[in-house]
Amino acid sequence: MTMLSISCIFFLLFLVAGGSVLRSPECDKTAADNEGYASYFKGLQSVYGLDDTIYKCYKDCGWPSSTSASNLPTLVVAVGLEAAGQKMWTTAVFDAVVESDPTICASDVESAKPYSINGDKSFPLLTSEELARSIDTGFVAKGGTDKCKILMDFSHSFPNGKKKMPGRVMRHGDLVNLQQLHGVRYNVKYLVILRNLADNAVASLSRQNVRTIDHSVRSIESSLVYLEAALAKIPCHQKFLAHFEKFRTDPRSFSQPLKSFLGLDAASHPAATAALDRSLSAFAKNKKNLPVLKVPRDVVGGLCSRKDSEKKCNSELRAMYDKFFSLRGHMWPTFAATASSS
């Protein structure tokens, strides 16, 4: 059974259960014929393969230009591992559109965790109302007003925050709760940021938020299992796969797909669409080489001898990550088939 079929079954079950859902068609059936999407879909095909259900799901569905939730504010949340490229997407997309259009505003879903804290006790957030209140708090803190039609949060990753603590793996937003708000309080969308997992892991470890390789791989493993399971219940048209390597190779190919996904068009958001195109063009012209990632020798020391060079140590580390994540790729197919680093 394909992922698209699973999404459709879930949608029908939700209808039967009396849930609040979009009444318009889930998918844009013309997406595969849209020339503006061609390069983006070609990139997805190269990552997942022509017959892969993930690739087919997005190509067959696209991002409908209008839904019954269009009268609700849109909430766009970036979802990805720490060091997967949030800064790149923030610079190239988030800053460009937020600074150009007063109806597109920064939001903050940091408090949208699966729990609340009362004194020294924590309690799970179980309802959409509880979650909405926590998001409203962050929205107001960012200076949000009623004029904001699109709310965007690209500032958090999985795990959430920079706390150097053993329990850090549990610090993340709750996508299951966020999805409860779709069609009720917001038109919720997810920008799923993906990067080659070995590169992602080395980049994360080089930040030294964790100090052991085992903690590093287990934190990533836990986050990926959660992300894959939570995202599997969300229809394709609410998600956008933002591959780090593909964006660096051809950022302009993301222009039309991103505009459709974010709900931007030249008529309703002329300044934002123009700003996005300028930003993508500037990124393409001024693309910088990725920094050389350095992991402290005391962290990778167990993989190599003291006589080995730093380059060799880091190469051994990357090879270990490659093997670890390849063995477990079946647990997170959306993230497993990422392109090689460039």
Coordinates of C-alpha atoms in Angstrom, one line a residue:
M1 CA 0.0 0.0 0.0
T2 CA 1.4 3.4 -1.0
M3 CA 1.9 6.3 1.4
L4 CA -0.7 8.2 -0.7
S5 CA -3.2 5.5 -0.2
I6 CA -2.5 5.5 3.6
S7 CA -3.1 9.3 3.6
C8 CA -6.4 8.9 1.8
I9 CA -7.6 6.2 4.2
F10 CA -6.6 8.3 7.2
F11 CA -8.5 11.2 5.6
L12 CA -11.7 9.2 5.2
L13 CA -11.5 7.7 8.7
F14 CA -11.1 11.2 10.0
L15 CA -14.3 12.3 8.2
V16 CA -16.2 9.4 9.6
A17 CA -15.0 10.3 13.1
G18 CA -16.5 13.8 12.6
G19 CA -13.1 15.6 12.6
S20 CA -12.6 19.0 11.1
V21 CA -11.0 18.6 7.8
L22 CA -10.5 20.4 4.5
R23 CA -13.5 20.1 2.2
S24 CA -11.7 21.0 -1.0
P25 CA -9.7 18.3 -2.9
E26 CA -6.6 17.1 -1.1
C27 CA -4.4 17.2 -4.1
D28 CA -3.6 19.4 -7.2
K29 CA -4.1 16.8 -9.9
T30 CA -2.2 19.0 -12.4
A31 CA 1.0 19.1 -10.3
A32 CA 2.8 16.6 -12.5
D33 CA 2.2 18.8 -15.6
N34 CA 3.3 22.1 -14.0
E35 CA 6.5 23.2 -15.7
G36 CA 7.4 25.3 -12.6
Y37 CA 7.7 22.1 -10.6
A38 CA 9.6 20.1 -13.1
S39 CA 13.1 20.6 -11.8
Y40 CA 12.0 20.2 -8.2
F41 CA 10.3 16.9 -9.0
K42 CA 13.3 15.7 -11.0
G43 CA 15.4 16.3 -7.9
L44 CA 13.0 14.3 -5.8
Q45 CA 13.1 11.5 -8.3
S46 CA 16.9 11.4 -8.2
V47 CA 16.7 11.1 -4.4
Y48 CA 14.0 8.5 -4.0
G49 CA 13.6 6.8 -7.4
L50 CA 10.9 6.8 -10.0
D51 CA 8.8 4.1 -8.5
D52 CA 9.2 5.2 -4.9
T53 CA 5.9 5.9 -3.0
I54 CA 7.3 9.1 -1.4
Y55 CA 8.2 10.6 -4.8
K56 CA 4.9 9.6 -6.3
C57 CA 2.9 11.0 -3.4
Y58 CA 4.3 14.5 -3.9
K59 CA 4.3 14.4 -7.7
D60 CA 0.7 13.2 -7.7
C61 CA -0.5 15.7 -5.1
G62 CA 1.4 18.9 -5.3
W63 CA 0.2 21.8 -3.2
P64 CA -3.4 23.0 -3.9
S65 CA -3.6 26.7 -4.4
S66 CA -6.8 27.1 -2.4
T67 CA -8.4 25.1 0.5
S68 CA -11.3 25.5 2.8
A69 CA -8.8 26.5 5.4
S70 CA -7.7 29.5 3.4
N71 CA -9.7 31.9 5.6
L72 CA -7.6 30.7 8.6
P73 CA -4.0 32.0 9.2
T74 CA -1.4 29.6 7.8
L75 CA 1.2 28.3 10.2
V76 CA 4.4 27.1 8.6
V77 CA 6.7 25.1 10.8
A78 CA 10.2 24.0 9.8
V79 CA 10.9 20.4 10.8
G80 CA 14.3 18.9 10.7
L81 CA 17.3 17.6 12.7
E82 CA 19.7 20.0 14.3
A83 CA 22.4 21.0 11.7
A84 CA 20.2 19.9 8.8
G85 CA 20.3 23.4 7.3
Q86 CA 17.8 25.6 9.2
K87 CA 20.1 28.6 9.0
M88 CA 20.3 28.2 5.2
W89 CA 16.5 28.0 4.8
T90 CA 16.0 30.9 7.2
T91 CA 18.4 33.1 5.3
A92 CA 17.2 32.2 1.8
V93 CA 13.4 31.9 2.5
F94 CA 12.2 33.0 5.9
D95 CA 14.0 36.3 6.2
A96 CA 13.2 37.3 2.6
V97 CA 9.4 36.8 2.8
V98 CA 8.9 38.0 6.4
E99 CA 10.8 41.2 5.9
S100 CA 9.0 42.1 2.7
D101 CA 5.4 41.5 3.6
P102 CA 3.7 42.7 6.8
T103 CA 1.1 40.0 6.6
I104 CA 3.8 37.3 6.9
C105 CA 5.0 37.1 10.4
A106 CA 7.5 35.3 12.6
S107 CA 6.0 33.0 15.1
D108 CA 7.4 30.7 17.8
V109 CA 6.2 27.2 18.5
E110 CA 9.0 26.4 21.0
S111 CA 6.4 26.0 23.7
A112 CA 4.5 23.5 21.5
K113 CA 6.1 20.6 23.3
P114 CA 4.1 17.5 24.4
Y115 CA 4.0 18.8 28.0
S116 CA 3.5 21.8 30.2
I117 CA 5.3 22.7 33.4
N118 CA 3.7 23.6 36.6
G119 CA 6.2 24.2 39.3
D120 CA 8.4 21.1 39.4
K121 CA 5.8 18.9 37.7
S122 CA 5.3 18.4 34.0
F123 CA 2.0 17.4 32.4
P124 CA 1.2 16.3 28.8
L125 CA -0.6 18.7 26.5
L126 CA -3.6 16.6 25.2
T127 CA -5.9 19.1 23.4
S128 CA -5.6 21.4 20.5
E129 CA -6.9 24.2 22.8
E130 CA -4.0 23.8 25.2
L131 CA -1.5 23.8 22.3
A132 CA -3.1 26.8 20.6
R133 CA -2.7 28.8 23.8
S134 CA 1.0 28.0 24.0
I135 CA 1.5 29.0 20.3
D136 CA -0.5 32.2 20.9
T137 CA 1.9 33.1 23.7
G138 CA 4.9 32.8 21.4
F139 CA 3.2 34.6 18.6
V140 CA 2.4 37.6 20.8
A141 CA 5.9 37.6 22.1
K142 CA 7.2 37.9 18.5
G143 CA 5.0 41.0 18.0
G144 CA 2.3 39.2 16.0
T145 CA -1.0 41.0 15.2
D146 CA -4.3 40.3 13.5
K147 CA -2.8 41.5 10.2
C148 CA -0.6 38.4 10.1
K149 CA -2.1 35.9 7.6
I150 CA 1.0 33.6 7.4
L151 CA 2.9 32.6 10.5
M152 CA 6.3 31.1 10.1
D153 CA 8.7 29.4 12.6
F154 CA 12.0 28.2 11.2
S155 CA 13.9 28.6 14.4
H156 CA 13.7 25.2 16.1
S157 CA 15.1 21.7 15.3
F158 CA 15.0 18.2 16.7
P159 CA 16.1 17.9 19.4
N160 CA 14.9 21.4 20.4
G161 CA 17.3 24.0 21.7
K162 CA 21.0 23.9 22.7
K163 CA 20.7 22.3 26.1
K164 CA 23.7 20.1 26.8
M165 CA 21.8 17.6 28.8
P166 CA 21.2 13.8 28.7
G167 CA 17.5 14.3 28.4
R168 CA 17.8 16.7 25.4
V169 CA 16.6 14.0 23.1
M170 CA 13.1 14.5 24.5
R171 CA 13.0 18.3 23.8
H172 CA 11.0 18.8 20.6
G173 CA 7.8 20.1 19.3
D174 CA 4.7 17.9 19.2
L175 CA 3.7 17.4 15.5
V176 CA 0.7 15.2 16.6
N177 CA -0.7 18.1 18.6
L178 CA 0.1 20.6 15.9
Q179 CA -1.8 18.6 13.4
Q180 CA -4.9 18.8 15.6
L181 CA -5.0 22.5 14.8
H182 CA -5.1 22.1 11.1
G183 CA -8.4 23.3 9.6
V184 CA -9.5 24.4 13.1
R185 CA -7.2 27.1 14.2
Y186 CA -4.6 27.3 11.5
N187 CA -3.8 25.9 8.0
V188 CA -0.8 24.0 9.3
K189 CA 2.1 23.2 6.9
Y190 CA 5.5 21.6 7.5
L191 CA 8.7 22.4 5.7
V192 CA 10.6 19.2 6.2
I193 CA 14.4 19.9 6.1
L194 CA 16.5 16.9 5.1
R195 CA 20.3 16.5 4.7
N196 CA 22.6 13.6 4.1
L197 CA 22.5 11.9 7.5
A198 CA 26.2 11.3 7.9
D199 CA 27.0 14.9 7.1
N200 CA 24.1 16.0 9.4
A201 CA 25.4 13.9 12.3
V202 CA 29.0 15.2 11.9
A203 CA 27.8 18.8 11.7
S204 CA 25.7 18.3 14.8
L205 CA 28.5 16.7 16.8
S206 CA 30.9 19.4 15.8
R207 CA 28.6 21.9 17.7
Q208 CA 29.5 20.0 20.8
N209 CA 25.9 20.1 22.2
V210 CA 26.5 16.4 22.9
R211 CA 29.9 15.0 23.9
T212 CA 29.7 11.4 22.9
I213 CA 29.2 9.6 19.6
D214 CA 26.7 7.2 21.1
H215 CA 24.6 10.0 22.5
S216 CA 24.8 11.7 19.1
V217 CA 23.5 8.7 17.1
R218 CA 20.9 7.8 19.6
S219 CA 19.5 11.3 19.7
I220 CA 19.3 11.4 15.9
E221 CA 17.8 7.9 15.8
S222 CA 15.1 8.8 18.3
S223 CA 14.3 12.0 16.5
L224 CA 14.1 10.3 13.1
V225 CA 11.8 7.6 14.3
Y226 CA 9.4 10.2 15.8
L227 CA 9.5 12.4 12.8
E228 CA 8.8 9.6 10.3
A229 CA 5.9 8.2 12.3
A230 CA 4.3 11.6 13.0
L231 CA 4.7 12.9 9.4
A232 CA 3.3 9.7 7.9
K233 CA -0.1 10.7 9.2
I234 CA 0.0 14.1 7.5
P235 CA -1.2 14.4 3.9
C236 CA 1.4 15.2 1.3
H237 CA 0.0 18.6 0.4
Q238 CA 0.7 19.9 3.9
K239 CA 4.4 19.0 3.6
F240 CA 7.3 20.2 1.6
L241 CA 10.5 18.2 1.3
A242 CA 13.4 20.6 1.5
H243 CA 16.6 18.7 0.6
F244 CA 19.8 20.5 1.7
E245 CA 22.0 19.2 -1.1
K246 CA 19.4 19.8 -3.9
F247 CA 18.8 23.3 -2.7
R248 CA 22.5 24.1 -2.7
T249 CA 22.8 22.7 -6.2
D250 CA 19.8 24.5 -7.8
P251 CA 17.9 26.9 -5.4
R252 CA 15.9 28.5 -8.3
S253 CA 14.2 25.2 -8.9
F254 CA 12.5 25.6 -5.6
S255 CA 10.9 28.9 -6.5
Q256 CA 7.4 27.9 -7.8
P257 CA 7.0 24.8 -5.5
L258 CA 7.8 27.0 -2.5
K259 CA 5.4 29.7 -3.5
S260 CA 2.6 27.2 -4.0
F261 CA 3.4 25.5 -0.7
L262 CA 3.5 28.7 1.3
G263 CA 0.4 30.1 -0.5
L264 CA 2.2 33.0 -2.1
D265 CA 1.2 34.4 -5.5
A266 CA 2.0 37.6 -7.3
A267 CA -1.6 38.9 -6.9
S268 CA -1.9 38.5 -3.1
H269 CA 1.7 38.7 -2.1
P270 CA 3.6 40.6 -4.8
A271 CA 6.4 41.9 -2.5
A272 CA 7.0 38.5 -0.9
T273 CA 7.1 36.6 -4.2
A274 CA 9.5 39.1 -5.7
A275 CA 11.7 39.0 -2.6
L276 CA 11.8 35.2 -2.6
D277 CA 12.9 35.1 -6.2
R278 CA 15.6 37.7 -5.5
S279 CA 16.8 35.8 -2.5
L280 CA 17.0 32.5 -4.4
S281 CA 18.9 34.1 -7.2
A282 CA 21.3 35.8 -4.8
F283 CA 21.9 32.4 -3.0
A284 CA 22.7 30.8 -6.4
K285 CA 25.2 33.4 -7.3
N286 CA 26.9 33.7 -3.9
K287 CA 26.9 30.1 -2.8
K288 CA 29.7 29.5 -0.4
N289 CA 31.6 26.3 0.2
L290 CA 30.5 24.4 3.3
P291 CA 32.9 24.9 6.2
V292 CA 35.2 22.0 7.1
L293 CA 33.6 20.3 10.0
K294 CA 35.9 19.6 12.9
V295 CA 34.9 17.2 15.7
P296 CA 37.1 17.4 18.8
R297 CA 39.7 14.5 18.9
D298 CA 38.6 13.5 22.4
V299 CA 35.2 12.7 21.0
V300 CA 36.4 10.6 18.0
G301 CA 39.5 9.3 19.7
G302 CA 38.1 5.8 20.0
L303 CA 37.8 5.5 16.2
C304 CA 41.4 6.3 15.4
S305 CA 44.9 6.4 16.9
R306 CA 46.8 9.5 18.2
K307 CA 49.0 9.2 15.1
D308 CA 46.1 9.6 12.7
S309 CA 45.4 13.0 11.2
E310 CA 42.3 15.0 12.0
K311 CA 41.1 14.4 8.5
K312 CA 41.4 10.6 8.8
C313 CA 39.7 10.7 12.2
N314 CA 36.7 12.6 10.8
S315 CA 36.6 10.2 7.7
E316 CA 36.4 7.3 10.1
L317 CA 33.6 9.0 12.0
R318 CA 31.6 9.7 8.8
A319 CA 32.0 6.1 7.7
M320 CA 30.7 4.9 11.0
Y321 CA 27.7 7.2 10.8
D322 CA 27.0 6.0 7.2
K323 CA 26.9 2.4 8.3
F324 CA 24.8 3.0 11.4
F325 CA 22.1 5.0 9.5
S326 CA 22.1 2.7 6.5
L327 CA 21.4 -0.3 8.7
R328 CA 18.4 1.5 10.1
G329 CA 17.1 3.4 7.0
H330 CA 14.0 1.3 6.9
M331 CA 12.8 3.1 10.0
W332 CA 12.8 6.5 8.4
P333 CA 12.5 6.2 4.6
T334 CA 11.7 9.9 4.1
F335 CA 15.1 10.8 5.5
A336 CA 17.2 7.7 4.6
A337 CA 17.4 8.3 0.8
T338 CA 19.1 11.7 1.1
A339 CA 21.5 12.8 -1.6
S340 CA 25.3 12.7 -1.1
S341 CA 27.0 15.8 0.2
S342 CA 28.1 18.3 -2.4

